[in-house]
Backbone as a ProteinNet text record, in pm:
[ID]
protein_1_A
[PRIMARY]
MSQSWDTLDIAKPPSVSLSSSCSESLPEARLGVEIADEEGLAGFRRIAVQIDWAVAGGQRCAPVRLVAWKARLEKEAN
[TERTIARY]
10226.7	10199.5	10035.6	9987.7	9850.5	9797.8	9679.1	9662.3	9503.7	9472.1	9332.1	9271.3	9126.2	9067.6	9095.5	9093.8	9120.4	9244.1	9359.1	9490.3	9531.4	9443.3	9466.7	9414.3	9521.2	9471.2	9477.2	9391.8	9367.9	9477.5	9476.6	9559.5	9692.9	9749.7	9874.1	9900.4	9941.9	9957.9	10071.9	10083.2	10218.5	10337.9	10436.9	10579.5	10622	10644.9	10696.8	10830.7	10899.8	11032.4	11072.5	11145.8	11186.4	11290.9	11300.2	11413.5	11523	11635.8	11763.8	11805.5	11757.1	11770.2	11694.7	11571.8	11467.6	11549.9	11608.8	11652.1	11789	11869.7	11964.1	11942.5	11811.1	11776	11707.8	11639.2	11548.7	11615.8	11675.2	11713.4	11628.7	11658.6	11562.3	11437.1	11416.6	11288	11196.8	11076.7	11006.3	10878.4	10828.2	10723	10621.8	10512.9	10389	10279.8	10239.7	10109.1	9985.6	9870.6	9747.8	9637.1	9578.1	9462.7	9330.9	9213.3	9097.1	8978.6	8872.2	8773.8	8709.3	8633.5	8583.4	8433.9	8452.3	8306.9	8182.1	8071.8	7978.8	8006.4	8085.4	8089.7	8114.2	8019.2	8064.6	8145.1	8229.4	8288.8	8414	8440.8	8575.7	8671.8	8789	8886.7	8970.1	9013.7	9095.8	9242	9342.4	9470.4	9538.2	9614.6	9694.9	9864.3	9913.5	10068.9	10110.6	10211.1	10270.3	10416.8	10479	10638.2	10641.6	10760.1	10774.8	10951.1	11015.5	11169.2	11230.8	11338.2	11414.5	11460.7	11414.4	11464.4	11553	11616.9	11700.2	11654.1	11753.7	11700.1	11646.3	11678.3	11618.8	11482.2	11379	11250.9	11221.3	11087.8	11047.5	10974.8	10959	10859.7	10729.5	10601	10485.8	10497.4	10393.3	10406	10317.2	10363.6	10299.6	10260.8	10130.5	9998.5	9938.2	9926.6	9862.7	9750.1	9637.2	9522.5	9450	9425	9344.6	9232	9141.4	9038.9	9015.1	9007.2	8984.6	8859.7	8772.9	8663.4	8660.5	8569.5	8557	8474.1	8554.5	8478.5	8390.8	8287.9	8195.6	8229.3	8306.1	8370.1	8465.2	8495.3	8594.9	8480.7	8359.9	8283.2	8202.4	8219.2	8174.8	8269.1
16876.6	16863.3	16846	16980.3	16991.5	16941.6	16868.1	16827.8	16840.6	16862	16888.8	16735.5	16720.8	16601.1	16530.7	16574.1	16507	16459.9	16527.7	16471.5	16354.4	16362.4	16278.2	16123	16063.1	15922.1	15826.1	15758.4	15615.3	15520.8	15484.8	15421.5	15412.5	15517.8	15561.5	15682.2	15646	15761.6	15838.1	15961.9	16050.1	15979.4	16008.1	15951.6	16037	15979.1	16012.9	15956.7	16019.9	15961.5	16045.9	15960.8	15997.8	16108.5	16202.9	16309	16239	16300.8	16244.3	16198.3	16306.3	16319.6	16188.8	16176.7	16044.6	15914.1	15910.4	15790.7	15751.5	15844.5	15841.8	15796.8	15837.1	15827.8	15679.3	15656.6	15525.3	15415.7	15326.4	15195.4	15128.9	15119.4	15052.7	15113.8	15215.2	15280.6	15260.7	15238.1	15220.7	15315.6	15399.3	15512.4	15456.5	15465.9	15438.4	15532.6	15523.2	15591.2	15537.2	15539.1	15458	15584	15591.7	15664.9	15567.1	15602.1	15509.2	15617.2	15585.9	15659.1	15584.8	15690	15661.5	15584.3	15466.2	15377.8	15442.9	15459.2	15513.5	15678.2	15756.5	15874.9	15929.2	15944.8	15988.6	16115.9	16124.3	16286.3	16277.8	16164.1	16158.6	16064.3	16104.8	16021.4	15989.4	15887.4	15859.4	15878.4	15941.8	15929.6	15877.4	15763.7	15696.1	15708.4	15762.3	15770.6	15665.8	15570.6	15485.7	15468.1	15468.4	15436.3	15346.2	15234.9	15173	15155.9	15082.5	15078.4	14948.7	14921.4	14803.2	14848.4	14762.2	14766.7	14660.3	14661.4	14551.7	14429.5	14332.4	14197.9	14159.1	14253.1	14243.3	14261.7	14294.6	14277.2	14443.8	14442.4	14578.7	14637.8	14766.5	14839.5	14819.7	14852.5	14861.1	14975.9	14957.8	15086.2	15230.3	15315.3	15452.9	15492	15541.3	15570.3	15700.4	15797.2	15908.9	15906	15928.6	15925	16068.3	16107.3	16228.3	16215.6	16294.2	16283.1	16397.6	16383.2	16506.3	16511.8	16612.9	16606.1	16673.6	16625.8	16700.7	16827.5	16927.9	17081.4	17106.5	17155.9	17200.4	17237.5	17337.9	17415	17294.4	17171.6	17081.2	16989.3	16965.4	16871.9	16916.6	17020.5	17061.9	17052.6
-1774.2	-1900.9	-1928.7	-1966.5	-2000.8	-2139.1	-2126.5	-2291.5	-2295.6	-2429	-2439.1	-2432.7	-2406.7	-2418.7	-2532.8	-2658.3	-2775.6	-2806.8	-2747.5	-2740.7	-2661.6	-2546.7	-2431.4	-2465.9	-2546.4	-2612.6	-2510.5	-2508.5	-2437.9	-2492.1	-2647.7	-2671.8	-2684.1	-2674.9	-2664.8	-2573	-2425.2	-2338.5	-2359.8	-2313.5	-2330.3	-2286.8	-2343.3	-2335.2	-2204.7	-2111.4	-2005.1	-1949	-1872	-1827.7	-1662.6	-1570.1	-1497.5	-1481.4	-1365.9	-1392	-1361	-1388.8	-1354.6	-1214.1	-1135.3	-989.2	-923.8	-973	-930.3	-963.1	-1102.7	-1141.5	-1043.5	-1032.8	-928.4	-778.3	-732	-608.6	-568.7	-695.8	-666.7	-781.8	-708.4	-822.4	-893.2	-1023.7	-1127.1	-1112	-1090	-1099.8	-1229.9	-1220.2	-1327.7	-1323.6	-1446.6	-1425.5	-1548.5	-1498.8	-1601.1	-1618.3	-1693.3	-1709.8	-1770.3	-1714.3	-1777.8	-1794.7	-1913.9	-1923.9	-1961.5	-1923.7	-1944.5	-1919.3	-2012.5	-1988.1	-1851.3	-1752.5	-1652.8	-1652.3	-1592	-1612.8	-1516	-1613.7	-1527.6	-1531.9	-1579.8	-1589.7	-1715.3	-1808.8	-1942.6	-1926.4	-2030.6	-2033.6	-1940.6	-1869.4	-1762.3	-1810.4	-1799.2	-1816.4	-1680.8	-1646.2	-1542.6	-1595.1	-1527.4	-1561.8	-1442.8	-1456	-1339.4	-1365	-1286.9	-1308.4	-1177.2	-1200.7	-1112	-1137.2	-1018.6	-984.5	-904.8	-943.5	-816	-852.4	-760.2	-764.5	-690.8	-716.1	-632.3	-491.8	-428.6	-255.7	-220.6	-105.5	-61	-79.9	-128.3	-158.4	-300.5	-374.6	-526.1	-544.2	-422.1	-407.3	-485.4	-522.2	-544.7	-442.5	-418.3	-319.6	-392.5	-302.5	-322.7	-425.7	-525.3	-632.7	-576.2	-590.7	-558.1	-675.8	-655.6	-731.7	-726.4	-841.4	-833.8	-933.1	-891.5	-993.2	-985.5	-1116.5	-1134	-1261.7	-1245.7	-1361.9	-1446.4	-1561.6	-1656.6	-1715.9	-1709.3	-1777.7	-1907.1	-1972.4	-2115	-2100.8	-2139.4	-2138.6	-2231.8	-2194.7	-2286.5	-2443.2	-2401	-2538.8	-2630.3	-2565	-2617.9	-2676.1	-2633.7	-2698.7	-2825	-2852.5	-3009	-3123.8
[MASK]
++++++++++++++++++++++++++++++++++++++++++++++++++++++++++++++++++++++++++++++

């Protein structure tokens, strides 16, 4: 899912959900998305996607996290 800078809303990240095969394979899986302006780098936003799930004994695994950055393009700044 590609979004322009202006539609990449920090206050309301896009609604995403796990695929049915992921939900079936990973018990009690949780998916989260966080968007924030990158400190010290004007014109950059950090997009973090995190997933975790239940493992034996009712514990949760350590979350798997993917982070990417999006820069405001010059044509988007005008």
